[in-house]
Amino acid sequence: MRTQVGIVGAGPAGLMLSHLLHRHGIDSVVLESRSRDHVEHRVRAGVLEQGSVDLLCRTGLGERLLREGLRHEGIELRFAGESHRVPMTELTGRAITVYGQQEVVKDLIAARLAAGGTILFEADVVRLDGLDSSSPVVRYRRDGREEELRCDFVAGCDGFHGVSRGAVPEGVLTSYERAYPFAWLGVLAAAAPAVQELVYAHHDRGFALYSMRSPEISRLYLQVAPDEDLAAWPDARIWAELRARLETVPGWSLTEGPVLEKSLTPMRSFVVEPMQWERLFLAGDAVHIVPPTGAKGMNLALADVALLGDAFAAWYGHGRTDLLAGYSTTALRRVWRAQHFSWWMTSMLHRLAHDDPYEAKLQTATLRYAATSRAYATSLAENYVGCPRSDHLGPAPAEAQPPTWPPRDTPCRPGAGGSDATTTQRRSTYS
Ligand code: RFL
Ligand code: PHB
């Protein structure tokens, strides 16, 4: 099989890239190791930044999102028996939308298949070859047979545990990492949300987060030990712990209901640089992980491939190499902004392992500052709703690029396309 861009992984990054390339008339094939049913029902992220919503709407994927997504204009910080609203839209003019990652994935799969796109499920990529040639080969196993996909470029969108990152020769990549001494126990419950906006709660017993998926379904998280045994958390214990950490505000109580799903999420910060080697472009969790406290992972994955889509369009459409050559540098600016924000939110809100009383006081001081200073809250809000590039990420760097890269023997095909080408409230605390 041959295509222009071979994409490893059908998560938000891989599927969105395939969708964007299709809109530019560029052919791609997505290889995914799991089944369609599995990727469409994997419960993960739930918060879309304004920029992600705009991207989905701009590219024809907004219909169900705008109908079923829940637009939120603020979040609540709960600590020391107090509740404070951060009025994100009032402070930034932008909002977030609560819409499950698996819904984004379902919409993307439906759009790709309706357009005649190729997604091979249960195709396990085992090796990438020839990445430093003009015709890389993606080798994968499907139905017990080893197959190959030849392409001009490979997009490694296969998440943290994928194979793409490992295909880069030793010594090329530098990794930056931080592990946190806690994890999140996540619960999906058939219970009407008792809140209208997300609640981030700092408590002596540990962090808790109240989120939701729909007017009938709540999504809740508890800070637990990294090696916690899920079996030790029957539903009654989960609700009791949620009550202890969240029912700290007079007159407020949790709505309980059957627990539909439970999972444990380790907390990690991780970045690999650069995000590209020769003909391999890495995107999403394959190159960077954030702890979920800032709700950034899926948004970063989408932001990476938005850049990559434009860069491939410039290459195939106009023979321009600058956007592909500058992809890593440009993407890493947003990645590091989100790394800092996610680390900051995580450090401010969790019970820290060593129970250092000085640090605990600093956490309360930081939360109180976010609750009372318009300037500090604006910083939180603009990171949470997502920075447009012109805000703090700076203009795209005009990188000098190696004149020989990408190798010029690959024909540049203006307007090239495969068979599926298209033409393409509450009052705020601040006064
Ligand atoms: P994904 O979604 O992991 O997709 C990678 C895909 O690659 C496949 N794959 C392979 N396919 C073929 N061959 C191989 N050898 C392969 N190896 C792997 C995998 O099966 C998979 O389908 O990565 P992508 O596309 O980069 O997307 C990243 C996001 O999934 C992730 O960052 C978010 O879920 C993180 N996250 C959140 N992000 C947000 O933006 N907002 C949130 O509110 C948010 N909350 C969360 C989160 C993640 C969480 N967990 C479970 C880690 C909350 C939680 C609890
Ligand atoms: C979610 O709804 O799953 C969610 C919301 C906010 C976060 C993380 C996860 O920070």
Coordinates of C-alpha atoms and ligand atoms in Angstrom, one line a residue:
M1 CA 0.0 0.0 0.0
R2 CA 1.2 3.5 -0.7
T3 CA 0.0 6.9 0.5
Q4 CA 1.4 10.4 0.9
V5 CA 1.4 10.6 4.8
G6 CA 1.3 7.4 6.8
I7 CA -0.3 8.1 10.2
V8 CA 0.3 5.9 13.2
G9 CA -2.5 6.0 15.8
A10 CA -6.2 6.9 15.6
G11 CA -6.4 9.1 18.7
P12 CA -7.4 12.8 18.4
A13 CA -4.0 13.7 16.9
G14 CA -3.8 11.0 14.1
L15 CA -7.5 11.3 13.2
M16 CA -7.5 15.1 13.1
L17 CA -4.3 15.2 11.0
S18 CA -5.9 12.8 8.5
H19 CA -9.0 15.0 8.4
L20 CA -7.0 18.2 7.8
L21 CA -4.8 16.6 5.1
H22 CA -7.9 15.4 3.3
R23 CA -9.2 18.9 3.3
H24 CA -6.0 20.0 1.6
G25 CA -6.3 17.2 -0.9
I26 CA -3.5 15.1 0.6
D27 CA -3.8 11.4 0.9
S28 CA -3.2 9.6 4.2
V29 CA -3.7 6.2 5.8
V30 CA -4.3 5.8 9.5
L31 CA -3.0 2.6 11.2
E32 CA -4.5 1.9 14.6
S33 CA -3.6 -1.1 16.8
R34 CA -6.9 -1.2 18.7
S35 CA -10.5 -1.9 17.4
R36 CA -12.8 0.9 16.3
D37 CA -15.1 0.1 19.3
H38 CA -12.2 0.4 21.7
V39 CA -11.0 3.8 20.5
E40 CA -14.6 5.1 20.4
H41 CA -15.4 4.2 24.0
R42 CA -12.1 5.0 25.7
V43 CA -13.1 7.5 28.5
R44 CA -10.4 10.2 28.8
A45 CA -10.3 13.9 28.4
G46 CA -13.3 16.2 28.5
V47 CA -12.3 19.8 28.1
L48 CA -11.8 21.6 24.8
E49 CA -10.1 24.9 24.7
Q50 CA -11.7 27.7 22.6
G51 CA -9.1 27.1 19.9
S52 CA -9.9 23.4 19.7
V53 CA -13.6 24.1 19.3
D54 CA -12.8 26.7 16.6
L55 CA -10.6 24.2 14.8
L56 CA -13.3 21.5 14.9
C57 CA -16.0 23.9 13.8
R58 CA -13.9 25.5 11.0
T59 CA -13.2 22.1 9.5
G60 CA -16.8 20.9 9.5
L61 CA -16.9 18.9 12.7
G62 CA -18.9 21.3 14.8
E63 CA -22.5 20.1 14.4
R64 CA -22.8 17.6 17.3
L65 CA -20.2 19.4 19.3
L66 CA -22.2 22.6 19.3
R67 CA -25.4 20.7 20.0
E68 CA -24.2 18.5 22.8
G69 CA -21.1 20.2 24.1
L70 CA -21.5 22.2 27.3
R71 CA -20.0 25.7 27.0
H72 CA -18.5 26.9 30.3
E73 CA -17.5 30.4 31.1
G74 CA -15.9 29.8 34.5
I75 CA -14.4 27.3 36.9
E76 CA -14.6 27.1 40.6
L77 CA -11.7 26.8 43.0
R78 CA -12.7 25.3 46.4
F79 CA -10.3 25.4 49.3
A80 CA -10.2 26.2 53.0
G81 CA -14.0 25.9 53.2
E82 CA -14.4 28.6 50.6
S83 CA -15.6 28.7 47.0
H84 CA -14.3 31.1 44.4
R85 CA -15.3 31.4 40.8
V86 CA -12.7 32.2 38.1
P87 CA -14.8 34.0 35.5
M88 CA -12.8 32.9 32.4
T89 CA -14.9 34.5 29.8
E90 CA -15.2 37.8 31.6
L91 CA -11.4 37.8 32.0
T92 CA -10.4 36.6 28.5
G93 CA -13.3 36.7 26.2
R94 CA -13.0 33.0 25.6
A95 CA -14.6 29.9 27.0
I96 CA -14.1 26.1 27.2
T97 CA -16.5 23.4 26.0
V98 CA -17.0 20.1 27.9
Y99 CA -17.2 17.4 25.3
G100 CA -15.8 13.9 25.8
Q101 CA -12.6 12.9 23.9
Q102 CA -14.4 9.8 22.7
E103 CA -17.1 12.0 21.1
V104 CA -14.4 13.9 19.3
V105 CA -12.9 10.6 18.2
K106 CA -16.3 9.3 17.0
D107 CA -17.0 12.5 15.0
L108 CA -13.5 12.3 13.4
I109 CA -13.9 8.6 12.5
A110 CA -17.3 9.2 11.0
A111 CA -16.1 12.2 8.9
R112 CA -13.0 10.3 7.6
L113 CA -15.0 7.2 6.7
A114 CA -17.8 9.3 5.1
A115 CA -15.2 11.0 2.9
G116 CA -13.8 7.6 1.8
G117 CA -10.7 7.9 4.0
T118 CA -8.7 4.8 5.1
I119 CA -8.4 3.9 8.8
L120 CA -7.1 0.4 9.4
F121 CA -8.1 -0.7 12.8
E122 CA -6.4 -3.6 14.6
A123 CA -3.3 -2.8 12.5
D124 CA -0.4 -2.9 14.9
V125 CA 2.6 -0.9 13.7
V126 CA 5.8 -2.8 14.6
R127 CA 8.5 -0.8 12.9
L128 CA 9.3 2.3 10.9
D129 CA 12.0 2.0 8.3
G130 CA 13.7 4.4 5.8
L131 CA 12.8 7.5 7.7
D132 CA 15.9 9.2 6.4
S133 CA 15.1 8.3 2.8
S134 CA 12.4 9.9 0.6
S135 CA 10.2 6.8 0.9
P136 CA 9.7 5.6 4.5
V137 CA 8.0 2.3 5.2
V138 CA 5.6 1.6 8.0
R139 CA 5.5 -2.1 8.9
Y140 CA 2.4 -3.4 10.6
R141 CA 0.7 -6.6 11.6
R142 CA -2.9 -7.2 10.7
D143 CA -4.8 -10.5 10.7
G144 CA -1.7 -12.4 11.6
R145 CA 0.2 -11.0 8.5
E146 CA 3.0 -8.5 8.3
E147 CA 2.1 -5.7 5.8
E148 CA 3.8 -2.5 4.7
L149 CA 2.7 1.0 4.0
R150 CA 5.0 3.2 1.8
C151 CA 4.7 6.9 2.1
D152 CA 6.4 10.3 1.7
F153 CA 6.2 11.1 5.4
V154 CA 5.3 9.4 8.7
A155 CA 3.2 11.1 11.4
G156 CA 3.8 9.4 14.7
C157 CA 0.5 10.0 16.6
D158 CA 0.6 6.8 18.6
G159 CA 0.6 8.2 22.1
F160 CA 3.0 7.7 25.0
H161 CA 3.3 4.0 24.6
G162 CA 3.6 3.9 20.8
V163 CA 6.5 2.8 18.7
S164 CA 7.2 6.0 16.6
R165 CA 9.3 7.9 19.2
G166 CA 11.6 4.8 19.5
A167 CA 12.3 4.8 15.8
V168 CA 14.5 7.9 16.2
P169 CA 18.2 6.9 16.5
E170 CA 19.7 7.2 19.9
G171 CA 21.3 10.5 20.8
V172 CA 18.9 12.6 18.6
L173 CA 16.1 13.2 21.1
T174 CA 16.4 14.9 24.5
S175 CA 13.7 14.1 27.1
Y176 CA 12.5 16.2 30.0
E177 CA 10.4 14.5 32.6
R178 CA 8.8 14.8 36.0
A179 CA 6.8 12.1 37.8
Y180 CA 4.4 13.0 40.5
P181 CA 3.9 11.0 43.7
F182 CA 0.2 10.6 43.2
A183 CA -2.4 9.4 40.6
W184 CA -6.1 10.2 39.8
L185 CA -8.9 7.7 40.4
G186 CA -11.4 8.7 37.7
V187 CA -15.1 7.8 37.9
L188 CA -17.9 8.1 35.4
A189 CA -21.2 8.2 37.2
A190 CA -24.9 8.1 36.2
A191 CA -25.6 11.1 38.4
A192 CA -26.8 14.6 37.3
P193 CA -24.0 17.1 37.9
A194 CA -24.5 19.0 41.2
V195 CA -22.5 21.9 39.7
Q196 CA -22.8 24.0 36.6
E197 CA -19.1 24.5 36.2
L198 CA -16.0 22.4 37.0
V199 CA -14.9 22.4 40.6
Y200 CA -11.2 22.0 41.4
A201 CA -10.9 21.3 45.1
H202 CA -7.8 21.4 47.3
H203 CA -8.3 19.5 50.5
D204 CA -6.1 18.1 53.3
R205 CA -7.2 14.7 52.3
G206 CA -6.1 15.3 48.7
F207 CA -7.3 16.9 45.5
A208 CA -10.8 16.3 44.0
L209 CA -12.3 17.4 40.7
Y210 CA -15.9 17.6 39.8
S211 CA -16.5 17.5 36.0
M212 CA -19.3 16.2 33.8
R213 CA -20.2 14.8 30.4
S214 CA -23.9 15.6 30.0
P215 CA -26.8 16.8 32.1
E216 CA -27.1 13.1 33.3
I217 CA -23.5 12.0 33.7
S218 CA -20.8 13.3 36.1
R219 CA -17.1 12.8 35.8
L220 CA -15.2 12.9 39.1
Y221 CA -11.6 12.5 40.1
L222 CA -9.8 11.8 43.4
Q223 CA -6.1 12.2 44.1
V224 CA -4.9 8.7 45.3
A225 CA -1.5 7.0 45.7
P226 CA 0.2 6.1 42.5
D227 CA 0.1 2.4 43.3
E228 CA -3.5 2.5 44.5
D229 CA -5.5 -0.8 44.1
L230 CA -8.8 0.0 42.3
A231 CA -10.3 -3.1 44.1
A232 CA -9.9 -1.2 47.4
W233 CA -12.3 1.4 46.1
P234 CA -15.9 0.1 46.1
D235 CA -18.5 2.7 45.1
A236 CA -19.4 3.5 48.7
R237 CA -15.8 4.4 49.5
I238 CA -15.5 6.6 46.4
W239 CA -18.6 8.6 47.3
A240 CA -17.6 9.0 50.9
E241 CA -14.2 10.3 49.9
L242 CA -15.7 12.6 47.3
R243 CA -18.1 13.9 49.9
A244 CA -15.3 14.5 52.4
R245 CA -13.3 16.5 49.9
L246 CA -16.0 18.4 48.0
E247 CA -18.8 19.0 50.6
T248 CA -16.8 21.8 52.2
V249 CA -19.1 24.6 51.3
P250 CA -22.2 25.3 53.4
G251 CA -25.4 24.1 51.7
W252 CA -23.8 22.2 48.9
S253 CA -24.1 18.4 48.5
L254 CA -23.0 15.8 46.0
T255 CA -25.5 13.9 43.8
E256 CA -24.7 10.2 43.8
G257 CA -25.5 7.5 41.3
P258 CA -24.3 4.2 39.9
V259 CA -20.6 4.2 39.0
L260 CA -20.3 3.3 35.3
E261 CA -16.5 3.2 35.0
K262 CA -13.4 3.5 37.2
S263 CA -9.8 4.0 36.2
L264 CA -6.5 5.0 37.5
T265 CA -4.4 7.7 35.7
P266 CA -0.7 8.2 36.6
M267 CA 0.5 11.8 36.6
R268 CA 3.5 12.6 34.5
S269 CA 5.1 15.6 32.8
F270 CA 7.2 14.6 29.8
V271 CA 8.6 16.3 26.7
V272 CA 10.8 15.0 23.9
E273 CA 12.7 17.4 21.7
P274 CA 12.8 17.9 18.8
M275 CA 9.4 16.7 17.6
Q276 CA 10.7 15.7 14.2
W277 CA 13.5 13.6 12.8
E278 CA 14.0 13.4 9.0
R279 CA 10.7 12.2 7.6
L280 CA 9.1 11.4 10.9
F281 CA 6.9 14.0 12.6
L282 CA 5.7 13.3 16.1
A283 CA 2.5 14.8 17.6
G284 CA 0.4 14.6 20.7
D285 CA 1.1 12.2 23.6
A286 CA 3.8 10.5 21.5
V287 CA 6.1 13.4 22.3
H288 CA 4.6 15.2 25.3
I289 CA 2.5 14.3 28.3
V290 CA 1.0 16.6 30.9
P291 CA -0.8 15.8 34.2
P292 CA -4.5 16.2 33.5
T293 CA -5.0 19.0 36.1
G294 CA -4.8 21.7 33.4
A295 CA -6.9 19.8 30.9
K296 CA -4.4 20.4 28.2
G297 CA -3.4 16.9 26.7
M298 CA -6.1 16.6 24.0
N299 CA -5.8 20.3 23.1
L300 CA -2.1 20.1 22.6
A301 CA -2.5 17.1 20.4
L302 CA -5.0 19.0 18.2
A303 CA -2.8 22.1 18.2
D304 CA 0.2 20.1 17.0
V305 CA -1.6 18.6 14.1
A306 CA -3.1 21.9 13.1
L307 CA 0.4 23.1 12.5
L308 CA 1.4 19.9 10.8
G309 CA -1.6 20.0 8.5
D310 CA -0.6 23.5 7.4
A311 CA 3.0 22.5 7.0
F312 CA 2.2 19.5 4.8
A313 CA -0.2 21.6 2.8
A314 CA 2.6 24.2 2.2
W315 CA 4.9 21.4 1.1
Y316 CA 2.6 19.5 -1.2
G317 CA 0.9 22.6 -2.5
H318 CA 3.7 25.1 -3.0
G319 CA 6.9 23.2 -2.4
R320 CA 7.5 25.2 0.7
T321 CA 9.8 23.5 3.3
D322 CA 9.9 26.2 5.9
L323 CA 6.7 25.1 7.8
L324 CA 7.8 21.5 8.0
A325 CA 11.3 22.5 9.1
G326 CA 9.9 24.9 11.7
Y327 CA 7.2 22.5 13.0
S328 CA 9.0 21.3 16.1
T329 CA 10.2 24.8 17.2
T330 CA 6.8 26.3 16.7
A331 CA 4.9 23.5 18.4
L332 CA 7.3 23.4 21.4
R333 CA 6.4 26.9 22.3
R334 CA 2.8 25.9 23.0
V335 CA 3.9 22.6 24.5
W336 CA 6.1 24.3 27.1
R337 CA 3.4 26.9 28.0
A338 CA 1.1 24.0 28.7
Q339 CA 3.8 22.1 30.5
H340 CA 4.3 25.0 32.9
F341 CA 0.5 25.6 33.4
S342 CA -0.2 21.9 34.0
W343 CA 2.7 21.6 36.5
W344 CA 1.6 24.8 38.2
M345 CA -2.1 23.7 38.6
T346 CA -1.0 20.3 39.8
S347 CA 1.4 21.7 42.4
M348 CA -1.1 24.2 43.6
L349 CA -4.0 21.8 44.0
H350 CA -2.7 18.4 45.2
R351 CA -1.7 17.3 48.6
L352 CA 2.1 17.0 48.3
A353 CA 3.8 13.8 49.3
H354 CA 6.0 15.0 52.0
D355 CA 3.3 17.0 53.8
D356 CA 5.6 20.0 54.2
P357 CA 3.6 22.6 56.3
Y358 CA 5.5 25.4 54.6
E359 CA 4.5 24.3 51.1
A360 CA 0.9 23.7 52.3
K361 CA 0.8 27.4 53.4
L362 CA 2.2 28.4 50.0
Q363 CA -0.5 26.4 48.2
T364 CA -3.3 28.2 50.1
A365 CA -1.6 31.6 49.5
T366 CA -1.5 30.8 45.8
L367 CA -5.1 29.7 45.7
R368 CA -6.2 32.8 47.6
Y369 CA -4.3 35.0 45.2
A370 CA -5.9 33.4 42.2
A371 CA -9.3 33.9 44.0
T372 CA -8.8 37.5 44.7
S373 CA -6.4 39.1 42.2
R374 CA -7.8 39.9 38.8
A375 CA -4.3 39.8 37.3
Y376 CA -3.4 36.4 38.7
A377 CA -6.8 34.9 37.8
T378 CA -6.5 36.3 34.3
S379 CA -3.2 34.4 34.0
L380 CA -5.0 31.2 35.1
A381 CA -8.0 31.8 32.8
E382 CA -6.0 32.6 29.7
N383 CA -4.0 29.4 30.1
Y384 CA -7.0 27.4 30.8
V385 CA -9.1 28.6 27.8
G386 CA -5.9 28.3 25.7
C387 CA -3.5 30.9 24.5
P388 CA -3.9 32.0 20.9
R389 CA -0.5 32.1 19.3
S390 CA -0.3 35.9 19.2
D391 CA -0.8 36.2 23.0
H392 CA 2.2 34.6 24.6
L393 CA 3.6 32.1 22.3
G394 CA 5.1 34.6 19.9
P395 CA 5.0 34.6 16.1
A396 CA 6.0 31.5 14.3
P397 CA 9.8 31.4 14.2
A398 CA 11.3 32.2 10.8
E399 CA 13.8 29.4 11.1
A400 CA 16.7 29.2 8.7
Q401 CA 16.3 25.7 7.4
P402 CA 18.8 23.2 6.0
P403 CA 18.5 23.6 2.2
T404 CA 18.7 19.9 1.7
W405 CA 15.7 19.1 3.8
P406 CA 13.3 17.5 3.2
P407 CA 15.2 15.7 0.4
R408 CA 14.3 17.2 -2.9
D409 CA 13.9 14.0 -4.8
T410 CA 10.4 13.6 -3.5
P411 CA 8.2 15.2 -6.1
C412 CA 6.3 18.1 -4.9
R413 CA 2.8 17.7 -6.1
P414 CA 0.8 20.9 -6.2
G415 CA -2.8 20.2 -5.3
A416 CA -2.0 16.5 -5.1
G417 CA -4.7 14.4 -3.7
G418 CA -5.9 10.9 -3.3
S419 CA -9.2 9.6 -4.4
D420 CA -10.9 11.3 -1.4
A421 CA -9.7 14.8 -2.1
T422 CA -12.1 17.6 -1.6
T423 CA -12.1 21.2 -2.6
T424 CA -11.9 22.1 -0.1
Q425 CA -24.0 32.3 36.8
R426 CA -22.6 33.4 39.3
R427 CA -21.1 36.8 40.2
S428 CA -17.3 37.0 40.0
T429 CA -15.2 37.7 43.0
Y430 CA -13.3 40.5 41.1
S431 CA -14.7 43.9 40.8
Ligands
RFL1 P1 -3.9 8.9 22.1 O1 -5.3 9.3 22.3 O2 -3.2 8.1 23.1 O3 -3.9 8.0 20.7 C1 -2.8 7.2 20.3 C2 -3.3 6.1 19.5 O4 -2.3 5.3 19.0 C3 -2.6 3.9 19.1 N1 -1.3 3.2 19.0 C4 -0.9 2.5 17.9 N2 -1.5 2.3 16.8 C5 -0.8 1.5 15.9 N3 0.3 0.8 16.2 C6 0.9 1.0 17.4 N4 2.1 0.4 17.6 C7 0.3 1.9 18.3 N5 0.6 2.3 19.6 C8 -0.4 3.1 20.0 C9 -3.3 3.9 20.4 O5 -4.1 2.7 20.5 C10 -4.2 5.1 20.4 O6 -5.4 4.9 19.8 O7 -2.9 10.1 21.8 P2 -3.2 11.5 21.1 O8 -4.0 11.3 19.8 O9 -1.9 12.2 21.1 O10 -4.2 12.2 22.1 C11 -3.8 12.6 23.3 C12 -4.9 12.5 24.3 O11 -5.5 11.3 24.3 C13 -4.5 12.8 25.8 O12 -3.5 13.9 25.8 C14 -5.7 13.3 26.6 O13 -6.6 12.2 26.8 C15 -5.2 13.8 28.0 N6 -6.3 14.2 28.9 C16 -6.9 15.4 28.8 N7 -6.6 16.2 27.7 C17 -7.3 17.4 27.6 O14 -7.0 18.2 26.6 N8 -8.3 17.8 28.4 C18 -8.7 17.0 29.4 O15 -9.6 17.4 30.1 C19 -7.9 15.8 29.7 N9 -8.3 15.0 30.7 C20 -6.7 13.4 29.9 C21 -7.7 13.8 30.8 C22 -6.1 12.1 30.0 C23 -6.6 11.3 31.1 N10 -6.0 10.0 31.1 C24 -6.8 8.9 31.1 C25 -4.6 9.9 30.7 C26 -8.1 13.0 31.8 C27 -7.5 11.8 32.0 C28 -8.0 11.0 33.1
PHB2 C1 -12.6 15.7 32.5 O1 -13.8 16.2 32.4 O2 -12.3 14.6 32.2 C2 -11.5 16.6 33.0 C3 -11.8 17.9 33.2 C4 -10.8 18.8 33.7 C5 -9.5 18.3 33.9 C6 -9.2 17.0 33.6 C7 -10.3 16.1 33.2 O3 -8.6 19.1 34.3

